[in-house]
Coordinates of C-alpha atoms in Angstrom, one line a residue:
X1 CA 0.0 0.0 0.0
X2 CA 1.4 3.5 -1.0
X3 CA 1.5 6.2 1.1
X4 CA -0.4 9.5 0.1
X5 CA 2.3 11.9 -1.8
X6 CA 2.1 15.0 0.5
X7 CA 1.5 18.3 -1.0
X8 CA 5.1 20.4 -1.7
X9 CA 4.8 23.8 0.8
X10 CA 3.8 26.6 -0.2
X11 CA 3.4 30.6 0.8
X12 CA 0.8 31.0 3.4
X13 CA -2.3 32.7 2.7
X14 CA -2.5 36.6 2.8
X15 CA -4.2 38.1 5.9
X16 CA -7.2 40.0 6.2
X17 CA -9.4 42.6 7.6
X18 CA -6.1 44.7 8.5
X19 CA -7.5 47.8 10.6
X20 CA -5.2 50.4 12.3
X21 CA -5.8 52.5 15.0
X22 CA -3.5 55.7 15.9
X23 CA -1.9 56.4 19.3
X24 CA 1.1 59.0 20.2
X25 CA 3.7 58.4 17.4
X26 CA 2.7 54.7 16.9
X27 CA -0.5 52.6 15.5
X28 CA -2.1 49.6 16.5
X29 CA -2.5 47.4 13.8
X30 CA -5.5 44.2 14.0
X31 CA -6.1 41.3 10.8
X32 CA -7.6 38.4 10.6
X33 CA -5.1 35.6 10.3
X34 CA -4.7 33.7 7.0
X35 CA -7.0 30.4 6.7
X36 CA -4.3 28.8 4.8
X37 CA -0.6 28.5 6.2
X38 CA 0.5 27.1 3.2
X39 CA 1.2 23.6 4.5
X40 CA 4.1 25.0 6.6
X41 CA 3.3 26.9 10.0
X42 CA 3.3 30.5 10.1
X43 CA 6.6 31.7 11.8
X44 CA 5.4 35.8 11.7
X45 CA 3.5 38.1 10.4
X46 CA 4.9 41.7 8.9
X47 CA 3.0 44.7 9.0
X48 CA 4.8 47.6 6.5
X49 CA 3.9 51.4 7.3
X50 CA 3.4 54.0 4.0
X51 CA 4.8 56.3 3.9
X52 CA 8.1 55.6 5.0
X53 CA 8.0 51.8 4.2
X54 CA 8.1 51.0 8.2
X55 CA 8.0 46.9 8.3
X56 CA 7.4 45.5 11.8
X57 CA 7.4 41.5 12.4
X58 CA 5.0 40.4 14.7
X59 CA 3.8 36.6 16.4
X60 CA 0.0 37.7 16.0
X61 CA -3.1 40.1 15.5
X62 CA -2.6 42.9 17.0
X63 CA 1.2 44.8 16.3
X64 CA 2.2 47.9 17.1
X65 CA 4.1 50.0 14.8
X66 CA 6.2 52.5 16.8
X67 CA 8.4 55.3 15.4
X68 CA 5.7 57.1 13.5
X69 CA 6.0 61.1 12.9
X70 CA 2.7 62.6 14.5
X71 CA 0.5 64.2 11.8
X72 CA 1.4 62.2 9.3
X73 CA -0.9 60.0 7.5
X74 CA -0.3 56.4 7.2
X75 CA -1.8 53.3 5.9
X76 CA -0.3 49.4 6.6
X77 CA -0.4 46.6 4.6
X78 CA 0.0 42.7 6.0
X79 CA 2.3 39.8 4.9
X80 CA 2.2 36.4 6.2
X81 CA 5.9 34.4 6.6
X82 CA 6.4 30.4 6.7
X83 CA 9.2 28.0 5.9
X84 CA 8.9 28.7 2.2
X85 CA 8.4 32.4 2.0
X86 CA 6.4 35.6 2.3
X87 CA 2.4 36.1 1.1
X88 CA 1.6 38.4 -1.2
X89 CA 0.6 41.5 0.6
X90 CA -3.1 42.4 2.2
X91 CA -5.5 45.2 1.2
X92 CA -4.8 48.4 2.5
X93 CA -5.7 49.3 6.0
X94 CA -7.8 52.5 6.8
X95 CA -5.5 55.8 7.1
X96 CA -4.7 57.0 10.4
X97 CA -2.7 59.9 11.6
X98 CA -0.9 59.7 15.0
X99 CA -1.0 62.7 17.4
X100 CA 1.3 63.6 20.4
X101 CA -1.4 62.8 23.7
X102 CA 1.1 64.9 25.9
X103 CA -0.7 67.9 27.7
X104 CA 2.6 69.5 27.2
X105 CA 2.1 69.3 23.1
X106 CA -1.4 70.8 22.8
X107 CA -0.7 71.6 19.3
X108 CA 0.7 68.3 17.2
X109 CA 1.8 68.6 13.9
X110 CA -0.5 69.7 11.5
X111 CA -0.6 70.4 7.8
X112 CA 0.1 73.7 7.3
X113 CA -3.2 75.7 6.2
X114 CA -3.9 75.9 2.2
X115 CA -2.8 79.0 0.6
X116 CA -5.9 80.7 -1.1
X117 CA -6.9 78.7 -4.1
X118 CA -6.1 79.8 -7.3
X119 CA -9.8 80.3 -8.9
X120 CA -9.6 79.6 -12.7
X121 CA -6.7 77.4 -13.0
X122 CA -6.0 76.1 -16.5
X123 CA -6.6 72.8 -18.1
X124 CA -6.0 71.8 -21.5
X125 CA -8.7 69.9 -23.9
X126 CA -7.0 69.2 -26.7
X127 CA -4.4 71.4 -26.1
X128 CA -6.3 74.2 -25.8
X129 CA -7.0 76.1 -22.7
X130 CA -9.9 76.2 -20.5
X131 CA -10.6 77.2 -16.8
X132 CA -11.2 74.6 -15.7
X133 CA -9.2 73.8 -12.3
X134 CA -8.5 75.0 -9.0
X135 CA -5.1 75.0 -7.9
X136 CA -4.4 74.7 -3.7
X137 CA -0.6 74.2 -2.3
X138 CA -0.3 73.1 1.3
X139 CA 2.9 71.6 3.4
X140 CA 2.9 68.3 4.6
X141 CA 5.8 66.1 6.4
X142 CA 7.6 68.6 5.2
X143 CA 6.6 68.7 1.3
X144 CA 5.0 71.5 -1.0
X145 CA 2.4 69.5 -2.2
X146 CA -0.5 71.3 -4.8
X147 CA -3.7 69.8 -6.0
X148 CA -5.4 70.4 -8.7
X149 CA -8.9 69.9 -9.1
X150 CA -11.1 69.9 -12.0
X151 CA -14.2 71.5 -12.3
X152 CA -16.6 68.4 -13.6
X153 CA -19.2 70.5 -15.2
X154 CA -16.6 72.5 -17.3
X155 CA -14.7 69.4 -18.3
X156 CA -17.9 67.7 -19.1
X157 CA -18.9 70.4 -21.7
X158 CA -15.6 70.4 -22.9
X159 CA -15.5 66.4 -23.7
X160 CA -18.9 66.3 -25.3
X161 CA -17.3 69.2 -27.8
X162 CA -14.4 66.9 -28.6
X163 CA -15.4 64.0 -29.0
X164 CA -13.7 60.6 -28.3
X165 CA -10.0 60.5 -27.6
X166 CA -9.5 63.8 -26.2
X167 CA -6.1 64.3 -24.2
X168 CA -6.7 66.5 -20.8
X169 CA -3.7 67.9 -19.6
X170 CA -3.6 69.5 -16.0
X171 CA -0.5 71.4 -16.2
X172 CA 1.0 72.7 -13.3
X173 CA 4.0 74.8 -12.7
X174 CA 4.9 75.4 -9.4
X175 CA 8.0 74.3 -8.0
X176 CA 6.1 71.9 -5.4
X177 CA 7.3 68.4 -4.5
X178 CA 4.2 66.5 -4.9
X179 CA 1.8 67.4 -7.7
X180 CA -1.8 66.0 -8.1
X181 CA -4.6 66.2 -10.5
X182 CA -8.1 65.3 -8.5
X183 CA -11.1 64.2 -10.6
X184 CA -14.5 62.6 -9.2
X185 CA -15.0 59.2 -10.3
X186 CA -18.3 60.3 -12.7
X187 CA -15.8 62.2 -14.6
X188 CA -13.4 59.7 -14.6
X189 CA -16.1 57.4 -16.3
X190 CA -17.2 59.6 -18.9
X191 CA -13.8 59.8 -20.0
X192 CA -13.1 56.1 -19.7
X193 CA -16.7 56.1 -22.4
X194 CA -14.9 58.5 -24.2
X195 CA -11.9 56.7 -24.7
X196 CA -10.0 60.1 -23.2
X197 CA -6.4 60.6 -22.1
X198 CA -6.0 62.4 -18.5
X199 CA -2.9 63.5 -18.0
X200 CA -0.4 65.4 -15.3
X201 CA 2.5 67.9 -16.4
X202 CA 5.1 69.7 -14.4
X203 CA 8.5 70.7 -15.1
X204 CA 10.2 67.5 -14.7
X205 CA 7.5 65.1 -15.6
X206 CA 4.3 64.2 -17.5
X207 CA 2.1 61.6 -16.6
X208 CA -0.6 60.1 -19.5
X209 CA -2.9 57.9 -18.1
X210 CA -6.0 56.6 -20.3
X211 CA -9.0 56.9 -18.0
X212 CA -9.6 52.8 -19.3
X213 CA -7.0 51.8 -16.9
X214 CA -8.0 53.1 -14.4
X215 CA -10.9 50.7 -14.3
X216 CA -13.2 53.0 -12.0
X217 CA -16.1 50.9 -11.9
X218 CA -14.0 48.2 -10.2
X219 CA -12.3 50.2 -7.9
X220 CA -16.4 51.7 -7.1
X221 CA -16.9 48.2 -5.9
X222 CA -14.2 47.8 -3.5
X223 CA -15.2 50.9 -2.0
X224 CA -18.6 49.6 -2.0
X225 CA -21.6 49.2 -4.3
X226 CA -23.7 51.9 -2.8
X227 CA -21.0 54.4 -3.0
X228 CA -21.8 57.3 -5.4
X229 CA -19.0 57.8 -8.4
X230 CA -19.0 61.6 -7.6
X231 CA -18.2 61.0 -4.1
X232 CA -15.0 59.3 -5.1
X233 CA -12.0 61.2 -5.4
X234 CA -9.3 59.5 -8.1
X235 CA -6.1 61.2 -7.6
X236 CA -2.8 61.3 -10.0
X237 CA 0.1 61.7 -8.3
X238 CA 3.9 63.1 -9.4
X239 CA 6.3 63.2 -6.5
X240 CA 9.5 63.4 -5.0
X241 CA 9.3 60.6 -2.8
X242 CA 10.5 60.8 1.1
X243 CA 14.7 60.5 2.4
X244 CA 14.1 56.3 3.3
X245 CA 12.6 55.6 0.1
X246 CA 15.7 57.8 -2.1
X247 CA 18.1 55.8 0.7
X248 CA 16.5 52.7 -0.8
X249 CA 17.3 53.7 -4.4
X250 CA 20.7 55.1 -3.5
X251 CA 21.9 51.7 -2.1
X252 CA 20.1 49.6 -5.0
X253 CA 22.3 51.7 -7.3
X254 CA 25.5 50.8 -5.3
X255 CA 24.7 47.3 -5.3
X256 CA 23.1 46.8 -8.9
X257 CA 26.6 48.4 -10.5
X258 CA 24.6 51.3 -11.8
X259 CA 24.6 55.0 -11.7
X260 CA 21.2 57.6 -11.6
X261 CA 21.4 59.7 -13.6
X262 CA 18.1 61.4 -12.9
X263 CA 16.6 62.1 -9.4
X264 CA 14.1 59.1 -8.6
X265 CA 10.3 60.0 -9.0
X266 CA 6.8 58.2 -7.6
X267 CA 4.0 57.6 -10.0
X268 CA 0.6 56.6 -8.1
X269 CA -3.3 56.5 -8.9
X270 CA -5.3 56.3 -5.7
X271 CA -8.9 56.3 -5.5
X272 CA -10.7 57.9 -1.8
X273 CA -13.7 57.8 -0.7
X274 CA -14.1 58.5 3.0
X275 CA -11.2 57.5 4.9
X276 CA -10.7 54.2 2.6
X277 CA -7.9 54.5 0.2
X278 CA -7.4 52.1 -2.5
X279 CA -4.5 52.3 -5.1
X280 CA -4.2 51.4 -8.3
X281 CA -1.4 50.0 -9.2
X282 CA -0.9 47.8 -12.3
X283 CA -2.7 48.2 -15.2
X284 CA -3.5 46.4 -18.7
X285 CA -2.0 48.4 -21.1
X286 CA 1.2 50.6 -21.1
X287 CA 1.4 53.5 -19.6
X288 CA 3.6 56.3 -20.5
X289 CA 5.7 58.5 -18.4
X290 CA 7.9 61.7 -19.6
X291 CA 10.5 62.5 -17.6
X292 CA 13.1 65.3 -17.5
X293 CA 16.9 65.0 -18.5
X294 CA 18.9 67.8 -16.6
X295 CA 20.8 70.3 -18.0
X296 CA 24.3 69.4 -18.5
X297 CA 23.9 65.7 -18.3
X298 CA 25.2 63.4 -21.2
X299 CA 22.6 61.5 -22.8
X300 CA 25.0 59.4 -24.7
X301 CA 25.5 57.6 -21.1
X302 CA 21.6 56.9 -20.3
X303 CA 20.4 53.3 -20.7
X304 CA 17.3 52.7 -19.4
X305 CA 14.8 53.7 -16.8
X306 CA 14.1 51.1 -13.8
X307 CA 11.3 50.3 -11.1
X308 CA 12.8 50.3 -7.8
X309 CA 11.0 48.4 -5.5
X310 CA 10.2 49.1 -1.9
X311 CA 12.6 46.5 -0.7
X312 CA 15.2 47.9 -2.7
X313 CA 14.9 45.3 -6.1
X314 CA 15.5 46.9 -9.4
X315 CA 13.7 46.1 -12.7
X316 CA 14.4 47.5 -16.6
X317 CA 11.0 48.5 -17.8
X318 CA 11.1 49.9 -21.7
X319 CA 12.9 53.0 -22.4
X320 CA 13.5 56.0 -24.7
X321 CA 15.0 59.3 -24.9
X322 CA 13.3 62.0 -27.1
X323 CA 13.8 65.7 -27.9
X324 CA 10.7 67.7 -27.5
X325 CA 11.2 71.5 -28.0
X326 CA 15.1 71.2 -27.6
X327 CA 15.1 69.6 -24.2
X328 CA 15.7 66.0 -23.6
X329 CA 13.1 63.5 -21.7
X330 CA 13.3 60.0 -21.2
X331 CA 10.1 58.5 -22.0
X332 CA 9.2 55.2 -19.6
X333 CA 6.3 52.9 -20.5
X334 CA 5.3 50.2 -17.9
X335 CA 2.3 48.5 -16.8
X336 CA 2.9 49.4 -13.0
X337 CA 2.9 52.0 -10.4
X338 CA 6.3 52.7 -8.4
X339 CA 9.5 54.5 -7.9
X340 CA 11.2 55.4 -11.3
X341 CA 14.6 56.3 -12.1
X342 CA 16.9 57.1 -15.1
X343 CA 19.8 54.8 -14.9
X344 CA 23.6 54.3 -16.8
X345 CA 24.5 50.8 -16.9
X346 CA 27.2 49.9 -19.7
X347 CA 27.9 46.4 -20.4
X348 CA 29.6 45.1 -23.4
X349 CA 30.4 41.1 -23.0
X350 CA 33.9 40.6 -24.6
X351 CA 32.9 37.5 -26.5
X352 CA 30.1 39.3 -28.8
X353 CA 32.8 41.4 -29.9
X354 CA 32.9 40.0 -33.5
X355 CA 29.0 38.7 -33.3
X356 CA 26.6 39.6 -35.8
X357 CA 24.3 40.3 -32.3
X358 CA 27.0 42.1 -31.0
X359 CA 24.8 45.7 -30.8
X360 CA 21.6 43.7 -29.4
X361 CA 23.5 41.8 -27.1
X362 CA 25.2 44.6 -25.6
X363 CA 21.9 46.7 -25.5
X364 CA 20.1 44.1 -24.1
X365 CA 22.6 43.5 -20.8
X366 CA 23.0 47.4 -20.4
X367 CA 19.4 47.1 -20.2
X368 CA 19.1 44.7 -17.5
X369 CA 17.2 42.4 -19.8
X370 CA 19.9 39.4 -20.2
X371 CA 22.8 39.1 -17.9
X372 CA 26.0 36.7 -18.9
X373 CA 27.7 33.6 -17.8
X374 CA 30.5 35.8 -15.7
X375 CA 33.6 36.9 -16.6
X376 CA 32.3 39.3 -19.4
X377 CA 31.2 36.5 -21.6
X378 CA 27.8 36.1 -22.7
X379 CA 28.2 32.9 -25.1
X380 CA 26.5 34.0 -27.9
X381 CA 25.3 31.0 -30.1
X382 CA 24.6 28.7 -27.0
X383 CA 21.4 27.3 -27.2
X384 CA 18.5 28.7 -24.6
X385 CA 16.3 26.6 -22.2
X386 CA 12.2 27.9 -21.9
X387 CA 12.8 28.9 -18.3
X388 CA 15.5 31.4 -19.4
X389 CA 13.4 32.5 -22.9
X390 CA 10.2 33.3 -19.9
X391 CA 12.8 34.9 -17.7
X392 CA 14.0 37.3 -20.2
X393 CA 10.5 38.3 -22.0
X394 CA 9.2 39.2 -18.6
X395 CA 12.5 41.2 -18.0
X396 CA 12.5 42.4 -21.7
X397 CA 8.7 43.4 -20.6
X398 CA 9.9 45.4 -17.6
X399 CA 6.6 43.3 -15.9
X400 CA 6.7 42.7 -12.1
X401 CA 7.9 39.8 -10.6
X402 CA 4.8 37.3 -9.2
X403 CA 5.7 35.1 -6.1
X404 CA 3.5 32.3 -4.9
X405 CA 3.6 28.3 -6.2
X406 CA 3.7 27.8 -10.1
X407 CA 0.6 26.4 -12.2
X408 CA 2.9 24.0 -13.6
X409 CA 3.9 20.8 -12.2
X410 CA 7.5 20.6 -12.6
X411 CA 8.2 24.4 -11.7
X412 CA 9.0 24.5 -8.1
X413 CA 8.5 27.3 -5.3
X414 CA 12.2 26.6 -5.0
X415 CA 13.6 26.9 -8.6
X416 CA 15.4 30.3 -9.4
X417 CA 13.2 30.7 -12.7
X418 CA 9.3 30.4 -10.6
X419 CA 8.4 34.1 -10.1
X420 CA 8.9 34.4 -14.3
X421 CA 7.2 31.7 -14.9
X422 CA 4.5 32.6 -12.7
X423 CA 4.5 35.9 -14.3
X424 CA 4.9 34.9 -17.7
X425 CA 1.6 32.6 -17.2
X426 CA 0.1 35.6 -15.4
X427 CA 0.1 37.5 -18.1
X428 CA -1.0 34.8 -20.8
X429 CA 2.5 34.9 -22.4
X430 CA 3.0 30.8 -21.9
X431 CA 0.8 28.1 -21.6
X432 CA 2.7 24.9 -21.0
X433 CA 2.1 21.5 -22.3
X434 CA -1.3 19.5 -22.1
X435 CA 0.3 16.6 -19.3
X436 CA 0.3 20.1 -17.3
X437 CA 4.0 20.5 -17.5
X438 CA 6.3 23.5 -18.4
X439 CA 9.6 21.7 -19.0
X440 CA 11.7 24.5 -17.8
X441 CA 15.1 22.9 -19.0
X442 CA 14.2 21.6 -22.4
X443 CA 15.7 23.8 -25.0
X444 CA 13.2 26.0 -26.6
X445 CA 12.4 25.9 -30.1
X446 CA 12.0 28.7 -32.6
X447 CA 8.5 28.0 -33.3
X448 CA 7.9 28.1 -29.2
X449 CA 10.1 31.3 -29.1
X450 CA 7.6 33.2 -32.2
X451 CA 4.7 32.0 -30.5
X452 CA 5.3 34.0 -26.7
X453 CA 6.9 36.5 -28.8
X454 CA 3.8 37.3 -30.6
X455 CA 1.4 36.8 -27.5
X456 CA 4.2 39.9 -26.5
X457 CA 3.0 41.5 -28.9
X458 CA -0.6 41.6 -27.8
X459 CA 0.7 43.5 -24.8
X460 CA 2.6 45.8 -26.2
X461 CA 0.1 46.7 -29.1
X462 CA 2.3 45.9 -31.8
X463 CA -0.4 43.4 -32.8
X464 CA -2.9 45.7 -33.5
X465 CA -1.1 47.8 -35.5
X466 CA -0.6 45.0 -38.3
X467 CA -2.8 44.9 -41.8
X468 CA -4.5 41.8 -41.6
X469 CA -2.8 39.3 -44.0
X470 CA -3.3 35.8 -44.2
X471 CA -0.7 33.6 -42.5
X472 CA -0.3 31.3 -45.6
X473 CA 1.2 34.3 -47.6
X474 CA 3.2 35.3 -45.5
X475 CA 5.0 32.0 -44.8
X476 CA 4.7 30.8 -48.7
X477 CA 8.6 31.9 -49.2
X478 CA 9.9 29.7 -46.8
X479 CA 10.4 25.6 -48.7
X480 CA 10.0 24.5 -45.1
X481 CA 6.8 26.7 -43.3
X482 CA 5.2 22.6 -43.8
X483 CA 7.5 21.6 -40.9
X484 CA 5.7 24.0 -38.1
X485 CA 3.0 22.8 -36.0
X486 CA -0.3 23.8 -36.9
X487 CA -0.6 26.0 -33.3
X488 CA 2.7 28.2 -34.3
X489 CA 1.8 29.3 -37.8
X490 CA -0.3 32.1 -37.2
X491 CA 2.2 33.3 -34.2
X492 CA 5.4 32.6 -37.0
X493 CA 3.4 35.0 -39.4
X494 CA 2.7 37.7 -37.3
X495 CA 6.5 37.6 -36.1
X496 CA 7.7 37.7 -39.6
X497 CA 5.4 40.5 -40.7
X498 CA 6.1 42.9 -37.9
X499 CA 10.0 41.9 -38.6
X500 CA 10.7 40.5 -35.6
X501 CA 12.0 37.8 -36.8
X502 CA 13.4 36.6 -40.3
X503 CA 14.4 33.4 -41.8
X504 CA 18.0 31.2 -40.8
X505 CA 17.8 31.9 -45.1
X506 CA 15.6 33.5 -47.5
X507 CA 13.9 30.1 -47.8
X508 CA 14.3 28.2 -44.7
X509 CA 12.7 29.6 -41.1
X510 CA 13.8 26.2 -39.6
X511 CA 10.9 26.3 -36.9
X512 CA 11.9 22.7 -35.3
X513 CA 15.6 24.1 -34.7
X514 CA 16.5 25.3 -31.4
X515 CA 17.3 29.6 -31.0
X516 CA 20.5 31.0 -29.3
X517 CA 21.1 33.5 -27.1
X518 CA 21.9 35.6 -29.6
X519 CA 18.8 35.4 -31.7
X520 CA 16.7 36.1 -28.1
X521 CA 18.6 39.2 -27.8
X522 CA 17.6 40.4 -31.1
X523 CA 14.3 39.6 -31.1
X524 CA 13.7 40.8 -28.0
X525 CA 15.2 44.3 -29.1
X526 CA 13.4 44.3 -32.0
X527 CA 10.2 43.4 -30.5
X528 CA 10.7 46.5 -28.1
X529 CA 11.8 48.6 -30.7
X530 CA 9.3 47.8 -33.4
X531 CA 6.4 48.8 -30.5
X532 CA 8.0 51.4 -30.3
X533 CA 9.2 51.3 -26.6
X534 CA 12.7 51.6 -26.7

């Protein structure tokens, strides 16, 4: 008689029902504990503080987080921790603000009071100009920070004038540290019907965010069903963000071998109603950022822009620099909130130095999208396994990293490649065999490479922008198109028209063969630069 396989462990469950309440430079922080440990007991629980990214281990419900500034607003998020790792993290808590209980501190620290609003503030339809804003600044923790918000009568006319598409700029042009443009949720839907563009300008950044991703009917339901759009503020934020959070950059750059070359900035979309706060934070389509290149600096030595992450982890996500009026911006697309930076990050493997893939190759590492096998050497023409092809469209992607247990079979917790393949599958870029396997370490074929490449290009648009043609024409120059499966030939056409990929010859696309490093460089450049994000 066999014994029952047990169940390989996995991250606990994430907790729930996180509440805070405020005290004297601390909060009290209560959650429901996770039903599901994972199959490996929980050790502790984390509670992290924003802003300020506080994180406090705890044994159980409640923890107190101590070291808060009074007058500051904070919310707190919950992880779980077992054997095998961390859960992803809670909802966000309510917002509280500590205050100073000490009869000798009567007055705790308060927001300085609003300047007197600017009546008549200018928003842009179209590019034309129309009062339609009210400008207030205010001091907070220490920051200038100025809202903007729009009139929803004015901007109502304004969109039933122009008609689908419209781009809404709120262009402000104070020096302030934080910058945000406030809408109520009934005017973020009739610009979602609209198909219309919202977004937020200053002198160092631009922030375009389609009113579609911001998916406000959802974010109505988490605030409740009852809740009224109007009542819902949705605020777009530009900021400098806080000394702990540029530490955390500072010392990423140190350890990631790379140098900023612009100041970091936070990006964020929070919806309020009340005192729930929810954030939005990924979205289903790129979103674009424009963002200042100072005076003086070279832009011969900028390579990329990067995510950094709370905890300090870097990603690539796609990047450009542009000239618009004379003045340089880097232009950063991803499908995320967070910190962004502009980075240098040379690389130049030695062996390439002759390669035919020698400018992808090199563009590619720089980039932080394919790394090498040490010593400077990349080993161009070795053949690539499917864990490493996932691992570097996800990079090439600039998509966050997913934790958690795998939906394939023979991907573990454990294995180095999980969190891309858990991505990858996330984000419908990889399917996996029908026995329910991925088989990480077979070597991936060139059919199996066109077909994630063009699912890519689904994400990044690219797909879209294609004339329909049919699939036979396109692969009638190539003596052996019989040879690929029946699944790949449509993926292998729309590769070949959007020239991501060509033939090993004019007449052979050899779609059984096996594809190098080399060639994943290059297509992954070219698919990057043929959407038109780096």
């Amino acid at each position: 008689m066999s014994a029952t396989p047990t169940a390989p462990a996995t991250v606990p469950g994430v907790p729930t029902g996180v509440t805070a309440a405020a005290g004297d430079g601390k909060a009290t922080i209560s959650f429901t504990l996770p039903m599901d440990n994972g199959g490996s007991a929980i050790t502790r629980y984390e509670v992290t503080a924003s802003p300020g990214n506080i994180t406090v281990p705890g044994a159980a419900s409640p923890i107190t987080v101590t070291g808060l500034s009074n007058g500051t607003a904070y919310t707190f998020t919950m992880k779980a921790v077992n054997s095998v790792g961390k859960s992803a993290a809670s909802t966000v808590s309510n917002i509280v603000t500590p205050r100073s209980s000490s009869s000798e501190d009567p007055t705790p620290t308060q927001p300085a009071p609003p300047s007197t609003p600017n009546a008549g503030v200018e928003v842009l339809v179209n590019g034309r100009a129309e009062s339609a804003g009210t400008a207030t600044t205010t001091t907070l923790n220490g920051q200038t920070v100025t809202t903007v918000a729009v009139d929803s009568k004015k901007l109502e006319d304004k969109l039933a004038a122009e008609g689908n598409h419209a781009l809404i700029t709120i262009p402000v042009n104070t020096k302030s540290d934080v910058v945000i443009g406030e809408l109520d949720g009934q005017m973020v839907k009739n610009m979602e019907q609209k198909q219309a563009v919202i977004q937020i300008q200053t002198g160092n950044a631009a922030y375009a965010l389609p009113a579609q991703q911001i998916n406000i009917s959802a974010l109505s339901d988490q605030l409740g069903k009852s809740v009224q759009l109007h009542d819902i503020k949705l605020r777009i934020e530009i900021s400098k963000p806080n000394t702990d959070t540029v530490k955390v950059v500072e010392n990423s750059a140190v350890e990631g071998e790379f140098t900023l070359v612009v100041p970091p900035l936070n990006f964020t979309v929070k919806a309020n109603y009340g005192d729930t706060t929810i954030e939005v934070s990924k979205f289903n389509a790129y979103v674009e950022r424009t963002i200042a290149i100072p005076d003086g600096v070279d832009t011969s030595k900028i390579t990329t822009g990067v995510v950094v992450e709370p905890d300090g982890t870097v990603r690539h996500v796609p990047t450009k620099i542009v000239v618009i009026n004379g003045k340089y911006y880097a232009k950063v697309n991803s499908l995320t909130n967070s910190t962004y930076s502009i980075v240098w990050h040379p690389l130049a493997f030695t062996d390439v130095a002759q390669h035919w893939a020698k400018d992808a190759v090199n563009d590619m590492g720089s980039r932080m999208v394919i790394s090498g096998i040490g010593n400077d050497m990349f080993n161009p023409d070795q053949d690539i396994t499917r864990a490493e092809f996932a691992a570097i469209m996800v990079r090439g992607l600039g998509l966050k990293l997913e934790n958690g247990s795998s939906s394939f079979a023979d991907v573990k917790t454990t294995d180095w490649f999980n969190s891309a393949i858990k991505t990858a599958y996330g984000y419908q870029l990889i399917s996996g065999f029908e026995d329910g396997s991925f088989r990480p370490m077979d070597k991936i074929t060139r059919e199996q490479a066109m077909t994630i490449i063009a699912k890519a290009m689904k994400i990044t648009a690219l797909k879209t922008s294609l004339p329909a043609k049919a699939a036979d024409e396109l692969l009638k120059p190539f003596t052996d198109a019989s040879h690929a499966s029946g699944w790949a030939k449509n993926s292998l056409a729309d590769c070949l028209q959007a020239g991501i990929v060509t033939g090993r010859n004019s007449t052979q696309l050899a779609p059984k063969a096996y594809i190098s490093r080399a060639e994943v460089a290059a297509i992954v450049q070219r698919l990057l630069q043929k959407s038109k994000l780096i």
